[in-house]
XYZ file of C-alpha atoms in Angstrom:
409
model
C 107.250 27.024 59.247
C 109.914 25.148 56.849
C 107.474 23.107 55.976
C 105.028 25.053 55.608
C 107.044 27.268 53.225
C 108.315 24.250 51.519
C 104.871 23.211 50.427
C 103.385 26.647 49.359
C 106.168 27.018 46.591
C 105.155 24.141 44.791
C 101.571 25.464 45.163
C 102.741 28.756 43.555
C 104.443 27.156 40.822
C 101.775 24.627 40.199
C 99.657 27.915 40.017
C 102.023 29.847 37.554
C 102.414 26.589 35.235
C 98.409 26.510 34.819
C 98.479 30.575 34.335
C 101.607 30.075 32.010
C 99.487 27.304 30.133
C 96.250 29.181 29.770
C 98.084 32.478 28.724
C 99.679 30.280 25.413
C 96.599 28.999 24.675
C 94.850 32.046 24.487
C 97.626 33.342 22.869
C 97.182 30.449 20.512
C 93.550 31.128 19.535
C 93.919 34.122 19.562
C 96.979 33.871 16.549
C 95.099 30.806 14.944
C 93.096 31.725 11.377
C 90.652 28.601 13.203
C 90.244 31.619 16.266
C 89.539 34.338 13.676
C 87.178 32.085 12.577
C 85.341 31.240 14.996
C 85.878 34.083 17.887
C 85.904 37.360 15.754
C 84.873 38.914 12.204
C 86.767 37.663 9.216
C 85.711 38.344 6.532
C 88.220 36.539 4.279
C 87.266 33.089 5.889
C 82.978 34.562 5.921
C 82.689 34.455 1.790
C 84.095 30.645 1.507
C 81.187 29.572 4.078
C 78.775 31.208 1.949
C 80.372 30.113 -1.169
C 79.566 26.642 0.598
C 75.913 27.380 1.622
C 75.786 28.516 -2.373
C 77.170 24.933 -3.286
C 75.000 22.708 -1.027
C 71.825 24.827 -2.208
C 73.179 23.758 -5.766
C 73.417 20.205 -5.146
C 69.923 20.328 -3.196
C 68.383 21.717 -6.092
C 70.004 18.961 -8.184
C 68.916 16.527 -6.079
C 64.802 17.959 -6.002
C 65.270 17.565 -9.926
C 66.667 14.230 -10.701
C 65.960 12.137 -7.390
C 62.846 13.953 -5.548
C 60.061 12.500 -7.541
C 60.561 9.429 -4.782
C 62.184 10.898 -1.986
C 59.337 13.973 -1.698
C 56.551 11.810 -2.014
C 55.119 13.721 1.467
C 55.265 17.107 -0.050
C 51.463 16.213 -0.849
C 50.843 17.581 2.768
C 52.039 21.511 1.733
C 49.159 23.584 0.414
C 51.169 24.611 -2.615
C 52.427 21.787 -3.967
C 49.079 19.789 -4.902
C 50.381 16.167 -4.613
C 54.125 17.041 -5.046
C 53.596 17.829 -8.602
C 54.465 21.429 -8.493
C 57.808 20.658 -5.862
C 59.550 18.334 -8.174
C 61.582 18.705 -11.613
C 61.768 22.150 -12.895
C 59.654 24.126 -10.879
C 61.365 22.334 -7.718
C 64.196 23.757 -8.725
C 62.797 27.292 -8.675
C 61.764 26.951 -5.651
C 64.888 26.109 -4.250
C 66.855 29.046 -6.254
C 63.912 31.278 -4.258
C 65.149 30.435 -0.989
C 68.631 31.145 -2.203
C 67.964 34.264 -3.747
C 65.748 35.107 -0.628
C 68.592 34.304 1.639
C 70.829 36.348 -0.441
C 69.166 39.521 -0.807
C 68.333 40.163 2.928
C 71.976 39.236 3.392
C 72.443 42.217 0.666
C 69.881 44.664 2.366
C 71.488 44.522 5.578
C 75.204 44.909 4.171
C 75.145 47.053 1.246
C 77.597 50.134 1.758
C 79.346 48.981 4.754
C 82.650 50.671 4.646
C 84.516 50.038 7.623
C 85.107 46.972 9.747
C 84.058 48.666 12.875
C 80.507 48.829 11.443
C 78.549 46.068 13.124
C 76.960 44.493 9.796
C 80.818 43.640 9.551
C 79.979 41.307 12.393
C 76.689 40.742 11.057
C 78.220 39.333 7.421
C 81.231 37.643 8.981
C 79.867 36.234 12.231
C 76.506 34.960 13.831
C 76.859 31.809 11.694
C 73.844 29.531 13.601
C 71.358 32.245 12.867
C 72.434 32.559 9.299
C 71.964 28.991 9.218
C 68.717 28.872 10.610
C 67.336 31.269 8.647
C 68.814 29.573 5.257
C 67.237 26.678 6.066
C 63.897 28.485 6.459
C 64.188 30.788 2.917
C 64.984 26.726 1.880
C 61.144 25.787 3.181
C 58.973 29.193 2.599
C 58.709 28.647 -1.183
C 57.523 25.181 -0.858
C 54.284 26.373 1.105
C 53.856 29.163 -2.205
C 51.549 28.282 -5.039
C 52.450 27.036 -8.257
C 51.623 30.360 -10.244
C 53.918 32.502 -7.911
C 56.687 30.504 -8.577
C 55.942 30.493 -12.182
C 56.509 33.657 -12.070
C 59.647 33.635 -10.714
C 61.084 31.612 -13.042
C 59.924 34.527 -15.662
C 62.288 37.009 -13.400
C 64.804 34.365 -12.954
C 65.906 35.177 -16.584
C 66.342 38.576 -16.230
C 68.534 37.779 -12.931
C 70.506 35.154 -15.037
C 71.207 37.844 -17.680
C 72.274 40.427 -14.681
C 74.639 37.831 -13.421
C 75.659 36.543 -16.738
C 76.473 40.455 -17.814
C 78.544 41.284 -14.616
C 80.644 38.023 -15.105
C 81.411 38.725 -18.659
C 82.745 42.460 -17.476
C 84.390 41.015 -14.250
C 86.485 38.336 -17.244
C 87.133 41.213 -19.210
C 88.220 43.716 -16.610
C 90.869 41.034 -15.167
C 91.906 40.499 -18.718
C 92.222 44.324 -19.513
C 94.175 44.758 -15.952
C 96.615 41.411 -16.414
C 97.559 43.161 -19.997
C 98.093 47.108 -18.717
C 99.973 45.783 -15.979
C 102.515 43.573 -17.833
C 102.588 46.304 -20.412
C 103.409 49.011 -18.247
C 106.958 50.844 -18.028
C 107.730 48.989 -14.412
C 106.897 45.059 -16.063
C 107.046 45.865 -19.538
C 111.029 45.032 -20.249
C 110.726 41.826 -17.449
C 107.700 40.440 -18.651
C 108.632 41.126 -22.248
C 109.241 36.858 -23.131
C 106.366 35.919 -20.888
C 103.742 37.909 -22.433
C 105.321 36.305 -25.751
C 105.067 33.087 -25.035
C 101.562 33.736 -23.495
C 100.267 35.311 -26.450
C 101.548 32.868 -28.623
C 100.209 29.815 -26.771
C 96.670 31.400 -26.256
C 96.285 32.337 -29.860
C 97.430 28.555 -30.936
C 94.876 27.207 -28.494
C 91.899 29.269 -29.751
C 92.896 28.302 -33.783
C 93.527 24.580 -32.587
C 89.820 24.594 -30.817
C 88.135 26.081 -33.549
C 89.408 23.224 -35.836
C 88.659 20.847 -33.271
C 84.734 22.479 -33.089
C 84.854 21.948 -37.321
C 85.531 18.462 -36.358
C 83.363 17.483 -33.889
C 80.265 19.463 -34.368
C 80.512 20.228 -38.223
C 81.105 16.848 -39.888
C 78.915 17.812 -42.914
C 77.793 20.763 -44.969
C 73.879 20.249 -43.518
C 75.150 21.019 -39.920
C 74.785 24.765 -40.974
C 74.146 26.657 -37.663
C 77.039 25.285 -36.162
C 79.164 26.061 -38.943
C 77.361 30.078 -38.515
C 78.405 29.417 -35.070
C 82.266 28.185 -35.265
C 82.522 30.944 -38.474
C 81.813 33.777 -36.328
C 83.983 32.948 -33.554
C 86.884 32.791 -35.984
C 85.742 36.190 -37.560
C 85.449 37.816 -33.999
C 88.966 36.329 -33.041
C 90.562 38.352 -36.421
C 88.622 41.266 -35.709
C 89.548 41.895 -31.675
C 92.959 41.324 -32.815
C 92.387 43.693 -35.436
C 91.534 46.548 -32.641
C 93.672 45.702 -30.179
C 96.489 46.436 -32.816
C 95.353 48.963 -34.376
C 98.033 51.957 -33.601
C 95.625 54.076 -32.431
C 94.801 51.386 -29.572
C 97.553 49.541 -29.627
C 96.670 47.271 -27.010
C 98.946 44.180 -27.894
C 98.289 40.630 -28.307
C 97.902 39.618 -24.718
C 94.713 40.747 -24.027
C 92.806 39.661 -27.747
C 94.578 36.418 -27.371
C 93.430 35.882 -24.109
C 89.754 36.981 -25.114
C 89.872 34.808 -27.874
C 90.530 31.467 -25.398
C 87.284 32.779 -23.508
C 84.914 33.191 -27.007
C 85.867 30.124 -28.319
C 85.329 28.434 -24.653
C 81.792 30.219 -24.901
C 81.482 28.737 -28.847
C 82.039 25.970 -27.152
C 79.789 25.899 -24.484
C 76.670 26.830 -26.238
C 77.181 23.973 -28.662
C 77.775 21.587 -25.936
C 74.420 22.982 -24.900
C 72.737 21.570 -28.142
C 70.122 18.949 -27.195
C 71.441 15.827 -27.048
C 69.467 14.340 -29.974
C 71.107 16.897 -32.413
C 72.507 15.026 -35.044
C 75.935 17.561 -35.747
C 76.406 16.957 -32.024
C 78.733 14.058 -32.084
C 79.786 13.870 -28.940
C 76.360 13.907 -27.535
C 75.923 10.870 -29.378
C 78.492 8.970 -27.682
C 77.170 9.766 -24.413
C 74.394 8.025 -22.619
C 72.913 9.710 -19.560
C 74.788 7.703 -16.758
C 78.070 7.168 -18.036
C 81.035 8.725 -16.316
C 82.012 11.312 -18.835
C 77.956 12.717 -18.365
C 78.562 12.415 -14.449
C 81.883 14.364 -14.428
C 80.640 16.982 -17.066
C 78.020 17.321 -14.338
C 80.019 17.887 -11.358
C 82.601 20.363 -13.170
C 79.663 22.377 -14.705
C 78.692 22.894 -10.775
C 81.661 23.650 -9.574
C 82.313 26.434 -12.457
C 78.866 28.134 -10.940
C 80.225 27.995 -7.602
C 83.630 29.519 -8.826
C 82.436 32.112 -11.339
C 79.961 33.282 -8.275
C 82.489 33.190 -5.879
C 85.201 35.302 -7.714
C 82.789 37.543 -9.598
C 81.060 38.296 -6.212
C 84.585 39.693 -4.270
C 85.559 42.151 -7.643
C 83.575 44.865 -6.994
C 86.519 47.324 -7.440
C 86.242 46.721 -11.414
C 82.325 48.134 -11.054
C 83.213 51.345 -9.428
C 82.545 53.757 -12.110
C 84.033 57.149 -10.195
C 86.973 57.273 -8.878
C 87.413 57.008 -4.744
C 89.729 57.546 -2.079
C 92.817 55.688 -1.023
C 92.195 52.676 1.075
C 92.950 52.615 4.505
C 93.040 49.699 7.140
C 90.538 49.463 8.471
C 88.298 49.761 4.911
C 86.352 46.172 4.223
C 88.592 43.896 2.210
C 85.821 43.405 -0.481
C 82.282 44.832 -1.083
C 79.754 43.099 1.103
C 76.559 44.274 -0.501
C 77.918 43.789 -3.935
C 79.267 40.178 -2.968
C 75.481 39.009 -1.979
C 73.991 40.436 -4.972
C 75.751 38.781 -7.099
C 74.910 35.958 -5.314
C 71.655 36.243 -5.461
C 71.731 36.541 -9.133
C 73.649 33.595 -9.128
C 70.942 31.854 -7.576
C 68.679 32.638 -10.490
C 71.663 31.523 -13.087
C 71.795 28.166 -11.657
C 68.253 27.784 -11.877
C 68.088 28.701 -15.066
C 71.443 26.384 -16.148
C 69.534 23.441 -14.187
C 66.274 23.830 -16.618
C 67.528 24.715 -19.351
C 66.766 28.380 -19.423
C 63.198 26.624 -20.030
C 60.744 25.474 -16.936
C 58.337 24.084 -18.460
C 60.968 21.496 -20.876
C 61.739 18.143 -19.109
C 65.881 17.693 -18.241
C 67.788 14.271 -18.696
C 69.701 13.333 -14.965
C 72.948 14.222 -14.965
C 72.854 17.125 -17.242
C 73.146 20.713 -16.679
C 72.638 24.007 -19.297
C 71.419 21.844 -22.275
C 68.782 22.836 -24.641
C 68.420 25.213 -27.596
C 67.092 28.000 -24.903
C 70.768 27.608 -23.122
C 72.758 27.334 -26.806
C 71.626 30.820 -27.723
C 71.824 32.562 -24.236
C 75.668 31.388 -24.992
C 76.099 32.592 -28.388
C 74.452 36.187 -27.586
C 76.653 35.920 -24.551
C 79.762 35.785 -26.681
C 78.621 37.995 -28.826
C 78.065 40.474 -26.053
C 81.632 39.746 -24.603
C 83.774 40.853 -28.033
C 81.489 43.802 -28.666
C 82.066 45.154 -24.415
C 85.819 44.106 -25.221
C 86.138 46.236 -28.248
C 84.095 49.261 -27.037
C 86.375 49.262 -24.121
C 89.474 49.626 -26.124
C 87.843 52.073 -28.612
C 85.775 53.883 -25.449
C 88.782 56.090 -24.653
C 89.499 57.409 -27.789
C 85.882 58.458 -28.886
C 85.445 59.957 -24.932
C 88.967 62.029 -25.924
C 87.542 62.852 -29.296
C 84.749 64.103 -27.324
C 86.535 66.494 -25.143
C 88.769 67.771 -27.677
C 85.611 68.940 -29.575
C 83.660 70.460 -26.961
C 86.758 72.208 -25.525
């Protein structure tokens, strides 16, 4: 009986250490972000994997353009492609921004207005991963078994979609902008932050003046280079005359917020003369660069990486597009709009398309480039244009909506 007794404690224990064991690594998984990853909804860790999908779609689409003439030689078997002439260059990439947009949109359709995290389509946006990924990858094929005029046609509504995306970027930029400078200027930040909105100000304003002189430099060098010179002019003029508004004592918004807007029109100046074809003549720096040399290949994979970025945070700020005010938030209220996160998304999906060809599909692109072409240089300069007038109207908006009341009361 001693013995027996003897050997059923170690049994026991043996059993307890195993139970003990299995108990701490459940515990484990269960505290691990990699569990709430992979065993239950989160959200959080849901929109980086489809930020990824977004950026391998990107690069596939890059790839169809530059490298697919070889590589898709069998696309001659798919009824719509006729010989893999219609599947390649431009209109390949169409058809790749299709499946993306597809994708995107029935991710949309089955998430818009989810409110709580109860709601299945919670699980639905955050989970079930190998069916998303199977039915990415077949949004990828469908287009490529679609005829040439359909997807013509798309790339007609692709600029639209490109505009929608472009538009709710430019007010997602200026919303931040307008928050950052009401929150350091209200009563709670406004004495601690006094010296850092200073030196803020300061800096951003000195950066804008140093890169318009810089932009006289490089893409002005003589009198004949006129448009740029329109171009660089106005971005100066729009600087004075935000700064103008946003200190006007009426508005008196401070120089946070103009200075700040100025660094993003000049960045946009910018832009849309980088986006000058490369055999303009005021486009010095264009000049110096050949089509495979590393400064082409990292402009490249930066200009990719901004789309995947400006998606990515544009798609989780809904908050700054709702228009009526709601109720307080509670716990277990979704962290970020689902439906409004895919949309934009899928509008992406048409920007990229349209940055890959130039905002043109039937004009032929250089490898290793990426938004270049007159088409792409205006769709920047109306874009800046658009951002300082939204800017403006939303400092002056309040006063005219107050005038407003005061007369119809």
């Amino acid at each position: 009986m001693i013995r027996e007794e003897f050997m059923e404690e170690p049994t026991s224990s043996s059993s307890m250490n195993r139970k003990s064991c299995r108990e701490r690594y459940e515990q484990f998984m269960e505290d691990s972000w990699c569990a709430h990853f992979f065993l239950g909804p989160n959200p959080f860790m849901a929109r980086y994997v489809y930020a990824l999908i977004f950026l391998v779609t990107n690069l596939l689409a890059w790839t169809i353009r530059d490298y697919g003439r070889s590589a898709l030689s069998e696309l001659q078997r798919l009824r719509g492609c006729y010989g893999a002439r219609y599947c390649l260059g431009a209109e390949g990439v169409l058809r790749i921004s299709l499946g993306c947009f597809l994708f995107f949109f029935v991710m949309f359709l089955s998430t818009v207005n989810t409110k709580k995290v109860q709601d299945w389509r919670n699980s639905w946006h955050s989970e079930w991963w190998p069916a998303k990924i199977i039915l990415w990858l077949g949004f990828m094929a469908i287009p490529f078994f679609i005829p040439s005029a359909f997807i013509q046609l798309y790339g007609k509504v692709a600029h639209f979609g490109a505009g929608v995306f472009l538009l709710i970027q430019l007010i997602s930029v200026i919303s931040f902008i307008t928050w950052l400078n009401d929150c350091c200027r209200s009563e709670k930040n406004e004495k601690r932050c006094h010296v850092q909105v200073l030196v803020v100000s300061i800096l951003a304003y000195m950066a804008s003046i140093m890169g318009i002189i810089l932009m006289y430099v490089w893409y002005a060098p003589r009198p004949t280079c006129s448009l740029n010179i329109l171009f660089i002019t106005l971005t100066l003029a729009l600087l004075q005359l935000m700064t103008f508004v946003s200190m006007n004592s009426k508005v008196n918004a401070g120089y946070l917020a103009s200075g700040l807007m100025g660094l993003y029109i000049v960045f946009l100046c910018w832009s849309a003369i980088r986006s000058e074809p490369h055999t303009e003549i005021c486009n010095k720096k264009a000049e110096a660069a050949t089509s495979a040399d590393w400064l082409a290949i990292a402009s490249f994979v930066i200009g990719v990486l901004v789309i995947v970025m400006a998606t990515f945070s544009t798609g989780v700020d809904s908050k700054c597009f709702q228009f009526k005010k709601t109720e307080a938030e509670e716990e277990d209220d979704v962290p970020y709009g689902f439906g409004f996160f895919h949309f934009v998304f899928a509008m992406g999906a048409m920007y990229f398309a349209m940055l890959f060809v130039g905002w043109n599909g039937h004009q032929k692109m250089q490898k290793w480039t990426i938004d270049v072409g007159w088409a792409s240089a205006w769709v920047r300069i109306v874009n800046q244009w658009l951002a300082a007038l939204v800017y403006m109207w939303m400092l002056v908006a309040p006063l005219v909506w107050k005038r407003r009341h005061v007369e119809a009361t």
